[in-house]
Short mmCIF file of C-alpha atoms in Angstrom, two decimals:
data_model
loop_
_atom_site.label_atom_id
_atom_site.label_comp_id
_atom_site.label_asym_id
_atom_site.label_seq_id
_atom_site.Cartn_x
_atom_site.Cartn_y
_atom_site.Cartn_z
CA MET K 2 3.85 6.88 -23.72
CA SER K 3 6.70 9.48 -22.92
CA ARG K 4 9.38 7.46 -21.06
CA SER K 5 10.63 10.78 -19.86
CA LEU K 6 9.27 11.81 -16.75
CA VAL K 7 10.41 15.18 -15.10
CA LEU K 8 10.18 15.44 -11.51
CA ALA K 9 11.02 18.19 -8.42
CA ALA K 10 14.20 18.86 -7.28
CA THR K 11 12.78 16.52 -4.33
CA ALA K 12 12.70 13.21 -6.74
CA ALA K 13 14.58 11.40 -9.07
CA VAL K 14 12.71 9.23 -11.74
CA LEU K 15 14.34 6.47 -13.50
CA LEU K 16 12.14 4.51 -16.25
CA PHE K 17 11.49 0.65 -15.62
CA ALA K 18 14.93 0.32 -13.86
CA ALA K 19 15.16 -2.97 -12.49
CA CYS K 20 15.92 -3.61 -8.88
CA SER K 21 18.91 -4.72 -7.61
CA SER K 22 19.87 -8.11 -7.27
CA GLY K 23 20.45 -7.48 -3.29
CA GLN K 24 23.62 -9.42 -3.56
CA ALA K 25 25.66 -9.35 -0.20
CA PRO K 26 29.24 -9.80 0.44
CA ALA K 27 29.88 -13.20 1.55
CA GLU K 28 29.95 -11.28 5.36
CA GLN K 29 26.71 -10.69 4.84
CA ALA K 30 25.33 -13.24 2.51
CA VAL K 31 21.22 -14.22 2.80
CA GLY K 32 22.22 -17.10 4.39
CA ALA K 33 24.61 -16.62 6.35
CA ASP K 34 25.24 -17.58 9.92
CA PRO K 35 24.47 -13.84 12.26
CA GLN K 36 26.48 -15.76 15.39
CA GLU K 37 30.07 -15.18 13.19
CA GLN K 38 28.71 -11.64 12.81
CA ALA K 39 27.09 -10.32 15.91
CA GLU K 40 27.48 -11.89 20.22
CA PRO K 41 24.01 -12.37 21.12
CA GLU K 42 23.06 -9.17 23.30
CA GLN K 43 19.38 -10.13 24.20
CA ALA K 44 19.10 -11.34 27.75
CA SER K 45 17.37 -14.02 28.68
CA ASN K 46 14.13 -12.25 29.76
CA LEU K 47 12.31 -11.92 26.95
CA PRO K 48 8.67 -11.73 26.86
CA THR K 49 7.12 -15.07 28.11
CA THR K 50 3.81 -14.91 25.62
CA PRO K 51 3.76 -15.06 22.03
CA LEU K 52 3.83 -12.13 19.80
CA LYS K 53 0.74 -11.29 18.38
CA LEU K 54 -0.22 -9.14 15.29
CA GLY K 55 -3.49 -7.75 13.82
CA LEU K 56 -4.76 -7.85 10.40
CA MET K 57 -7.46 -4.89 10.12
CA LEU K 58 -8.74 -4.88 6.36
CA ASP K 59 -12.28 -4.14 5.02
CA TYR K 60 -14.16 -7.29 4.53
CA SER K 61 -17.66 -5.93 4.36
CA GLY K 62 -16.98 -2.65 2.50
CA PRO K 63 -16.53 -0.97 -0.47
CA LEU K 64 -12.63 -2.62 -0.54
CA ALA K 65 -13.74 -6.38 0.15
CA GLU K 66 -12.58 -7.88 -2.66
CA TRP K 67 -9.62 -7.03 -2.14
CA ALA K 68 -8.93 -8.29 1.72
CA PRO K 69 -8.82 -11.74 1.30
CA GLU K 70 -5.65 -11.55 -1.40
CA MET K 71 -4.06 -9.41 1.25
CA GLN K 72 -4.91 -11.35 3.98
CA LYS K 73 -2.98 -14.26 2.14
CA GLY K 74 0.36 -12.42 2.05
CA PHE K 75 -0.19 -11.98 5.86
CA ASP K 76 -0.93 -15.62 6.04
CA LEU K 77 2.17 -16.48 4.41
CA ALA K 78 4.21 -14.24 6.74
CA ILE K 79 3.22 -15.56 9.72
CA LYS K 80 3.78 -19.17 8.58
CA HIS K 81 7.30 -18.36 6.99
CA ILE K 82 8.39 -16.49 10.48
CA ASN K 83 6.99 -19.26 12.42
CA GLU K 84 9.26 -21.61 10.11
CA ALA K 85 11.76 -19.62 10.29
CA GLY K 86 11.85 -19.92 14.45
CA GLY K 87 9.09 -17.82 15.12
CA VAL K 88 9.58 -14.45 17.48
CA TRP K 89 11.32 -14.63 21.31
CA GLY K 90 11.32 -18.32 21.07
CA MET K 91 7.30 -18.79 19.96
CA PRO K 92 5.21 -19.24 17.03
CA VAL K 93 3.88 -15.99 16.51
CA GLU K 94 0.11 -15.38 16.92
CA SER K 95 -2.27 -13.32 14.75
CA ALA K 96 -6.05 -11.62 15.12
CA ILE K 97 -8.62 -10.27 12.54
CA GLY K 98 -10.12 -7.00 12.12
CA ASP K 99 -12.52 -5.59 9.75
CA ASP K 100 -13.37 -2.01 9.63
CA ARG K 101 -15.71 -1.74 6.66
CA THR K 102 -14.08 1.10 5.11
CA ASP K 103 -16.07 3.36 8.06
CA PRO K 104 -14.34 5.15 10.63
CA THR K 105 -16.56 4.19 13.60
CA PHE K 106 -15.82 0.94 12.76
CA ALA K 107 -12.77 0.84 12.42
CA VAL K 108 -11.97 2.60 15.75
CA GLU K 109 -14.07 0.08 17.47
CA GLU K 110 -12.20 -3.16 15.55
CA ALA K 111 -8.72 -1.53 16.36
CA ARG K 112 -9.87 -1.20 20.40
CA ARG K 113 -11.01 -5.19 20.32
CA LEU K 114 -7.79 -5.41 18.94
CA VAL K 115 -5.37 -3.78 21.24
CA GLU K 116 -7.48 -4.32 24.26
CA ILE K 117 -9.28 -7.29 24.52
CA GLU K 118 -6.66 -9.21 21.45
CA ARG K 119 -3.56 -7.73 23.06
CA VAL K 120 -1.65 -7.63 19.63
CA HIS K 121 1.45 -5.96 19.77
CA GLY K 122 1.07 -4.79 16.11
CA ILE K 123 -1.32 -4.14 13.08
CA VAL K 124 -0.95 -4.51 9.45
CA GLY K 125 -3.58 -2.74 8.07
CA PRO K 126 -5.54 -0.35 7.17
CA MET K 127 -6.51 -0.29 3.75
CA SER K 128 -7.68 2.94 3.41
CA SER K 129 -5.51 6.24 4.99
CA ALA K 130 -9.10 7.67 6.25
CA MET K 131 -9.38 4.41 8.49
CA SER K 132 -5.41 4.36 9.72
CA LEU K 133 -5.64 7.93 10.36
CA ALA K 134 -9.11 7.18 12.44
CA ILE K 135 -7.58 4.04 14.31
CA THR K 136 -4.46 5.97 14.85
CA GLU K 137 -5.67 9.10 15.95
CA SER K 138 -8.39 7.14 18.36
CA VAL K 139 -6.48 4.07 19.51
CA THR K 140 -2.86 2.93 18.15
CA ALA K 141 -0.86 5.93 18.70
CA ALA K 142 -1.79 6.47 22.36
CA ALA K 143 -1.73 2.46 23.39
CA GLN K 144 1.52 2.66 21.57
CA VAL K 145 0.39 0.13 19.16
CA LEU K 146 2.47 -0.29 15.93
CA VAL K 147 0.75 0.51 12.90
CA ILE K 148 2.24 -0.52 8.88
CA SER K 149 -0.31 0.01 6.23
CA PRO K 150 0.36 -1.52 3.21
CA THR K 151 -2.18 0.52 0.86
CA ALA K 152 -2.81 4.48 2.64
CA ASN K 153 -0.92 6.44 0.30
CA SER K 154 -2.92 9.89 1.46
CA SER K 155 -0.51 12.91 2.44
CA GLN K 156 -2.20 13.39 5.41
CA LEU K 157 -0.48 10.43 7.28
CA THR K 158 3.02 11.85 6.74
CA VAL K 159 1.72 14.70 8.86
CA ALA K 160 -0.89 12.55 11.45
CA GLU K 161 -0.43 13.08 15.07
CA ASP K 162 0.98 9.36 15.69
CA ASP K 163 3.80 10.01 18.01
CA ASP K 164 5.47 7.71 15.05
CA PHE K 165 3.45 4.58 15.35
CA LEU K 166 1.53 5.10 11.62
CA PHE K 167 4.64 3.54 9.05
CA ARG K 168 3.21 2.78 5.44
CA VAL K 169 4.58 0.48 2.61
CA ALA K 170 2.99 2.49 -0.19
CA LEU K 171 4.55 5.35 -1.78
CA ALA K 172 2.42 8.64 -0.62
CA ASP K 173 0.03 10.06 -2.85
CA ARG K 174 1.92 13.17 -3.69
CA VAL K 175 4.74 10.48 -5.46
CA GLU K 176 1.75 8.77 -7.33
CA GLY K 177 0.16 12.47 -8.65
CA VAL K 178 3.08 13.13 -10.25
CA TYR K 179 2.51 10.07 -12.66
CA LEU K 180 -0.97 10.40 -12.76
CA ALA K 181 -0.81 14.20 -14.25
CA GLN K 182 2.09 12.61 -16.58
CA LEU K 183 -0.08 9.75 -17.72
CA THR K 184 -3.15 11.98 -18.48
CA ARG K 185 -0.81 14.66 -20.87
CA ASP K 186 0.82 11.40 -22.66
CA LEU K 187 -2.95 10.32 -22.85
CA GLY K 188 -2.96 13.31 -24.71
CA PHE K 189 -5.54 15.41 -22.33
CA ASN K 190 -5.11 18.84 -22.12
CA ASN K 191 -8.73 20.04 -20.26
CA VAL K 192 -9.66 17.41 -17.85
CA ALA K 193 -12.32 17.12 -14.89
CA LEU K 194 -11.27 15.74 -12.02
CA ILE K 195 -13.57 13.84 -9.17
CA TYR K 196 -12.39 12.43 -6.04
CA ARG K 197 -13.75 11.31 -2.94
CA ASP K 198 -14.10 14.59 -0.56
CA ASP K 199 -11.72 12.25 2.72
CA ALA K 200 -8.17 11.64 3.32
CA VAL K 201 -8.07 9.04 0.43
CA GLY K 202 -9.13 11.67 -2.61
CA GLN K 203 -8.14 14.79 -1.21
CA GLY K 204 -4.15 14.44 -1.26
CA MET K 205 -4.38 13.09 -4.37
CA ALA K 206 -6.78 15.60 -5.98
CA GLU K 207 -3.91 18.10 -4.35
CA ALA K 208 -1.11 16.22 -5.75
CA PHE K 209 -3.02 16.00 -9.66
CA ARG K 210 -3.40 19.53 -9.33
CA GLU K 211 0.01 20.89 -8.56
CA ASN K 212 1.08 18.94 -11.50
CA TRP K 213 -1.27 19.61 -14.05
CA HIS K 214 -0.50 22.46 -16.51
CA GLY K 215 -4.07 22.28 -18.32
CA SER K 216 -7.30 23.87 -17.57
CA ILE K 217 -9.12 21.54 -15.02
CA GLU K 218 -12.65 21.09 -12.82
CA THR K 219 -12.22 19.94 -9.63
CA ILE K 220 -15.25 18.72 -7.37
CA GLY K 221 -14.93 16.52 -4.43
CA ILE K 222 -18.32 13.84 -3.58
CA ASN K 223 -19.68 12.30 -1.15
CA PRO K 224 -18.85 8.69 -1.88
CA GLU K 225 -21.84 7.47 0.23
CA ALA K 226 -24.50 9.92 -2.42
CA THR K 227 -26.64 7.65 -5.03
CA THR K 228 -26.43 9.94 -7.84
CA TYR K 229 -23.86 12.30 -9.29
CA ILE K 230 -25.75 13.61 -12.24
CA SER K 231 -25.33 17.25 -10.79
CA GLU K 232 -21.58 16.43 -10.02
CA LEU K 233 -20.81 15.77 -13.52
CA GLN K 234 -22.97 18.65 -14.98
CA GLN K 235 -21.10 21.10 -13.02
CA SER K 236 -17.60 18.91 -14.44
CA THR K 237 -18.50 19.48 -17.95
CA ARG K 238 -18.83 23.13 -17.40
CA SER K 239 -15.21 23.77 -19.24
CA GLY K 240 -15.19 21.60 -21.82
CA ALA K 241 -13.39 18.95 -20.37
CA GLU K 242 -12.18 15.81 -22.86
CA ALA K 243 -11.44 13.25 -19.94
CA LEU K 244 -12.49 12.84 -16.84
CA VAL K 245 -9.60 11.67 -13.58
CA LEU K 246 -11.17 9.88 -10.92
CA VAL K 247 -9.91 9.32 -7.95
CA ILE K 248 -12.75 7.06 -6.21
CA PHE K 249 -13.35 3.22 -5.18
CA PRO K 250 -15.27 0.75 -7.34
CA PRO K 251 -19.06 1.14 -5.69
CA GLU K 252 -19.36 4.86 -5.78
CA GLY K 253 -16.89 4.64 -9.54
CA ILE K 254 -19.51 2.26 -10.83
CA VAL K 255 -22.20 5.11 -10.15
CA ILE K 256 -20.39 7.80 -11.71
CA LEU K 257 -18.98 5.90 -14.59
CA ARG K 258 -23.04 4.63 -15.72
CA GLU K 259 -24.29 7.78 -15.22
CA ALA K 260 -21.97 10.09 -17.24
CA LEU K 261 -21.63 7.41 -20.48
CA GLU K 262 -25.11 7.47 -20.14
CA GLN K 263 -25.77 11.04 -20.08
CA GLY K 264 -23.36 11.73 -22.75
CA TYR K 265 -21.00 13.78 -20.00
CA TYR K 266 -17.75 11.31 -20.59
CA ASP K 267 -16.60 8.79 -22.98
CA GLN K 268 -12.77 8.90 -22.03
CA PHE K 269 -11.29 8.35 -18.48
CA VAL K 270 -8.22 8.45 -16.68
CA PHE K 271 -8.21 6.01 -12.95
CA THR K 272 -5.89 6.07 -9.79
CA ALA K 273 -5.35 2.42 -7.67
CA ALA K 274 -8.98 1.85 -5.87
CA ALA K 275 -10.32 1.55 -9.50
CA ARG K 276 -7.96 -1.25 -10.69
CA SER K 277 -11.23 -3.14 -9.98
CA LEU K 278 -12.69 -5.99 -12.06
CA SER K 279 -15.76 -4.84 -11.21
CA LEU K 280 -16.00 -1.87 -12.96
CA PRO K 281 -15.99 -3.46 -16.76
CA GLU K 282 -18.10 -6.51 -15.07
CA ALA K 283 -20.58 -3.26 -14.23
CA ILE K 284 -20.53 -1.01 -16.94
CA GLY K 285 -19.22 -2.97 -20.26
CA ALA K 286 -15.62 -3.60 -20.99
CA GLU K 287 -16.42 -2.20 -24.33
CA ALA K 288 -16.74 1.00 -22.71
CA LEU K 289 -13.40 0.92 -20.25
CA ASP K 290 -11.50 -0.57 -23.33
CA GLY K 291 -8.18 1.21 -23.10
CA MET K 292 -8.67 3.55 -20.02
CA HIS K 293 -5.55 4.00 -18.27
CA GLY K 294 -4.76 4.71 -14.76
CA THR K 295 -1.64 4.56 -11.93
CA TYR K 296 -1.37 2.81 -8.97
CA VAL K 297 1.56 1.54 -6.18
CA ALA K 298 3.42 -1.07 -8.24
CA SER K 299 6.05 -3.56 -6.59
CA ALA K 300 9.71 -3.85 -7.46
CA PRO K 301 10.44 -5.85 -10.87
CA GLU K 302 11.80 -9.57 -9.91
CA ASN K 303 14.59 -9.30 -8.00
CA ASP K 304 15.58 -12.49 -5.33
CA SER K 305 13.12 -11.90 -2.78
CA SER K 306 10.40 -11.08 -5.02
CA ARG K 307 11.34 -14.72 -7.13
CA ALA K 308 11.36 -16.25 -3.68
CA TRP K 309 8.20 -14.69 -2.48
CA LEU K 310 6.55 -15.95 -5.34
CA ASN K 311 7.37 -19.25 -5.94
CA ALA K 312 6.23 -19.64 -1.79
CA PHE K 313 2.95 -18.00 -2.41
CA THR K 314 1.93 -20.31 -6.19
CA ALA K 315 2.89 -23.60 -3.77
CA GLU K 316 0.59 -22.32 -1.03
CA HIS K 317 -1.93 -21.63 -3.18
CA GLY K 318 -1.98 -23.12 -6.58
CA GLU K 319 -1.04 -19.78 -8.12
CA PRO K 320 0.31 -16.68 -8.34
CA PRO K 321 -1.56 -13.35 -6.84
CA GLY K 322 -4.43 -12.03 -8.70
CA ARG K 323 -4.50 -8.79 -6.66
CA PRO K 324 -1.67 -5.78 -6.03
CA TYR K 325 -0.62 -5.07 -2.17
CA ILE K 326 0.04 -8.77 -1.42
CA LYS K 327 3.18 -8.74 -1.67
CA GLU K 328 3.04 -4.90 0.54
CA ALA K 329 0.84 -7.34 3.36
CA TYR K 330 3.59 -9.85 3.33
CA ASP K 331 6.13 -6.98 4.15
CA ALA K 332 4.58 -5.11 6.17
CA THR K 333 4.05 -8.41 8.89
CA ILE K 334 7.85 -9.55 8.37
CA ALA K 335 8.96 -5.91 9.50
CA ILE K 336 7.10 -5.76 12.84
CA ALA K 337 8.18 -9.68 13.62
CA ILE K 338 11.85 -8.41 12.95
CA ALA K 339 11.58 -5.54 14.61
CA ALA K 340 10.17 -7.37 17.88
CA GLN K 341 12.47 -9.98 18.24
CA ALA K 342 15.33 -7.31 17.51
CA ALA K 343 13.90 -5.22 20.74
CA GLY K 344 13.90 -8.50 22.65
CA SER K 345 10.53 -6.82 24.27
CA SER K 346 6.83 -6.65 23.93
CA ASP K 347 6.73 -2.98 24.45
CA GLY K 348 5.49 -0.68 21.90
CA VAL K 349 8.15 1.78 21.92
CA ALA K 350 10.91 -0.71 21.70
CA ILE K 351 9.64 -2.52 18.69
CA ARG K 352 8.95 0.87 17.01
CA ASP K 353 12.02 1.93 17.84
CA GLN K 354 13.82 -1.17 16.31
CA LEU K 355 11.45 -1.00 12.84
CA ARG K 356 13.82 1.77 10.82
CA ARG K 357 16.83 -0.83 11.65
CA ILE K 358 15.47 -3.62 9.71
CA GLY K 359 14.40 -2.13 6.17
CA SER K 360 17.79 -0.58 5.00
CA GLY K 361 21.41 -1.40 4.71
CA PRO K 362 24.30 -2.09 5.81
CA GLY K 363 23.64 -5.80 7.95
CA GLN K 364 22.47 -8.96 7.47
CA ILE K 365 21.00 -9.29 3.94
CA VAL K 366 17.44 -11.36 4.25
CA ILE K 367 14.67 -11.92 1.93
CA ALA K 368 11.49 -13.36 1.59
CA GLN K 369 11.43 -17.15 2.69
CA PRO K 370 12.59 -18.95 6.04
CA ALA K 371 15.77 -20.36 5.57
CA SER K 372 16.99 -15.90 5.35
CA LEU K 373 14.20 -15.29 7.74
CA ALA K 374 15.63 -17.71 10.18
CA ALA K 375 19.08 -16.05 9.45
CA GLY K 376 17.68 -12.45 9.97
CA LEU K 377 15.60 -12.95 13.33
CA ALA K 378 18.63 -14.30 14.46
CA ALA K 379 20.85 -11.55 13.71
CA ALA K 380 17.99 -9.25 14.98
CA ALA K 381 18.01 -11.24 18.25
CA ALA K 382 21.64 -10.53 18.79
CA GLY K 383 22.26 -7.42 18.23
CA ALA K 384 23.27 -6.70 14.40
CA ASP K 385 21.68 -4.57 12.00
CA VAL K 386 19.59 -6.37 9.43
CA ASP K 387 18.81 -5.51 6.00
CA TYR K 388 15.31 -7.12 4.72
CA GLU K 389 14.75 -6.92 1.06
CA GLY K 390 11.27 -7.03 0.56
CA ALA K 391 8.87 -9.03 -1.95
CA ALA K 392 7.54 -5.60 -2.52
CA GLY K 393 10.97 -3.96 -2.43
CA THR K 394 13.60 -1.89 -0.27
CA ILE K 395 11.89 -0.57 2.89
CA ASP K 396 12.96 2.40 3.76
CA TRP K 397 11.25 4.79 6.25
CA ASP K 398 11.73 8.15 6.42
CA ARG K 399 11.02 10.26 9.89
CA ASN K 400 7.41 10.53 9.21
CA GLY K 401 7.32 6.88 8.53
CA ASP K 402 7.22 7.18 4.90
CA ILE K 403 8.74 4.84 1.92
CA THR K 404 11.69 6.99 0.33
CA SER K 405 11.75 4.61 -2.59
CA GLY K 406 9.32 2.55 -4.91
CA TYR K 407 7.37 2.01 -8.04
CA ILE K 408 4.34 3.49 -10.22
CA GLY K 409 2.66 1.52 -12.32
CA VAL K 410 0.53 2.51 -15.39
CA TRP K 411 -2.07 0.03 -15.74
CA LYS K 412 -5.26 -0.39 -18.38
CA PHE K 413 -8.52 -2.33 -18.60
CA THR K 414 -8.64 -4.40 -22.21
CA ALA K 415 -10.86 -5.34 -24.57
CA ASP K 416 -11.79 -8.79 -22.22
CA GLY K 417 -12.64 -6.65 -19.17
CA SER K 418 -9.00 -7.67 -18.15
CA ILE K 419 -6.83 -5.42 -16.35
CA THR K 420 -3.42 -5.09 -17.84
CA ASP K 421 0.21 -3.34 -17.00
CA VAL K 422 1.50 -1.17 -19.39
CA ASP K 423 4.37 0.68 -17.96
CA VAL K 424 6.40 0.99 -14.35
CA PHE K 425 8.33 3.89 -13.42
CA GLU K 426 11.24 3.77 -10.06
CA PHE K 427 10.82 6.53 -7.36
CA VAL K 428 13.73 7.53 -5.42
CA ALA K 429 13.74 10.42 -3.16
CA GLU K 430 16.84 12.78 -2.85
#
């Protein structure tokens, strides 16, 4: 695979660059006493009820296989925050919602979390379409902060969210660049692209088309359909050499099975949502052996990720088996530190502190209780905090989009497993 990726003038790409260790000067060391850096500014009139954070994932729909693992990241963050002393001097509480990757259920669950559970922020949803649905219908008007660990549609950038919608994952307009390059590096010049015709698929399809310089047939699908024979037939009319899929596993299994059985394709390229063991289990490992895909990856190993991995392994007896668990952890920590910095349960006050805690300069904080305790104390004292996340640096632009991160390349193997192939760093100019 080529290791020379050239992006537009808006981005710079570095091949598998090691993430900065985040080593701070003595006055900003990870465990430094924040009282030596800033005098307390928060008054004694802190909230009298605990900070409560909601987690909204898909526990019973097409993305359900990811939810239990992502909740482990959320739960570990709550545990670490409370071991660090909590927020506003009280342990943080939590509530769980199941959106089923269905907009109707997502909106109902968001209302329950906001109006009944009285959460101050929500981590999730997983899907871009669900993130848009709850923001536009519930959370923006209620002034409740939402940080999705996984949503990557560019539609979120321009959402009518009153600046209450953020995400930890890079936008699809970034991943689409790498997806197009990967497809070229695999030797294809003529492809078909089948994508979910919703917020999840539309942005990625557009990003791929903008960065693809060969022949292409592009077809949007209804993910609720029971067969895709017609769409597959249509996709072959220009002699495509491979099929690029922007799908979730349930419809992906149907498409792959029909494509193989009918002899339409035997070469496939995937995005993050297809990074699922359910595909080779359903289709057969041999049929998918060597098929590649892209996904939003965590940063290479650094102090924060090492501390987090040690804590996660100690908690669960083994390292995480799926992506986006670190991202769920980081989103949770970010809201907690912002709330501590605000010294208030007011949604606007929490939101307005969020960008201050994710980029330097400031008290360096990593993903471990002792460091979080120092960071929470610094935030309460009015000092700036630079949270170096378990998944990478958190630095949001004015639209709530992450300005740097990593895109990974993965592939299915002959034994039905998934292995990582490469990682590329993206930094917006």
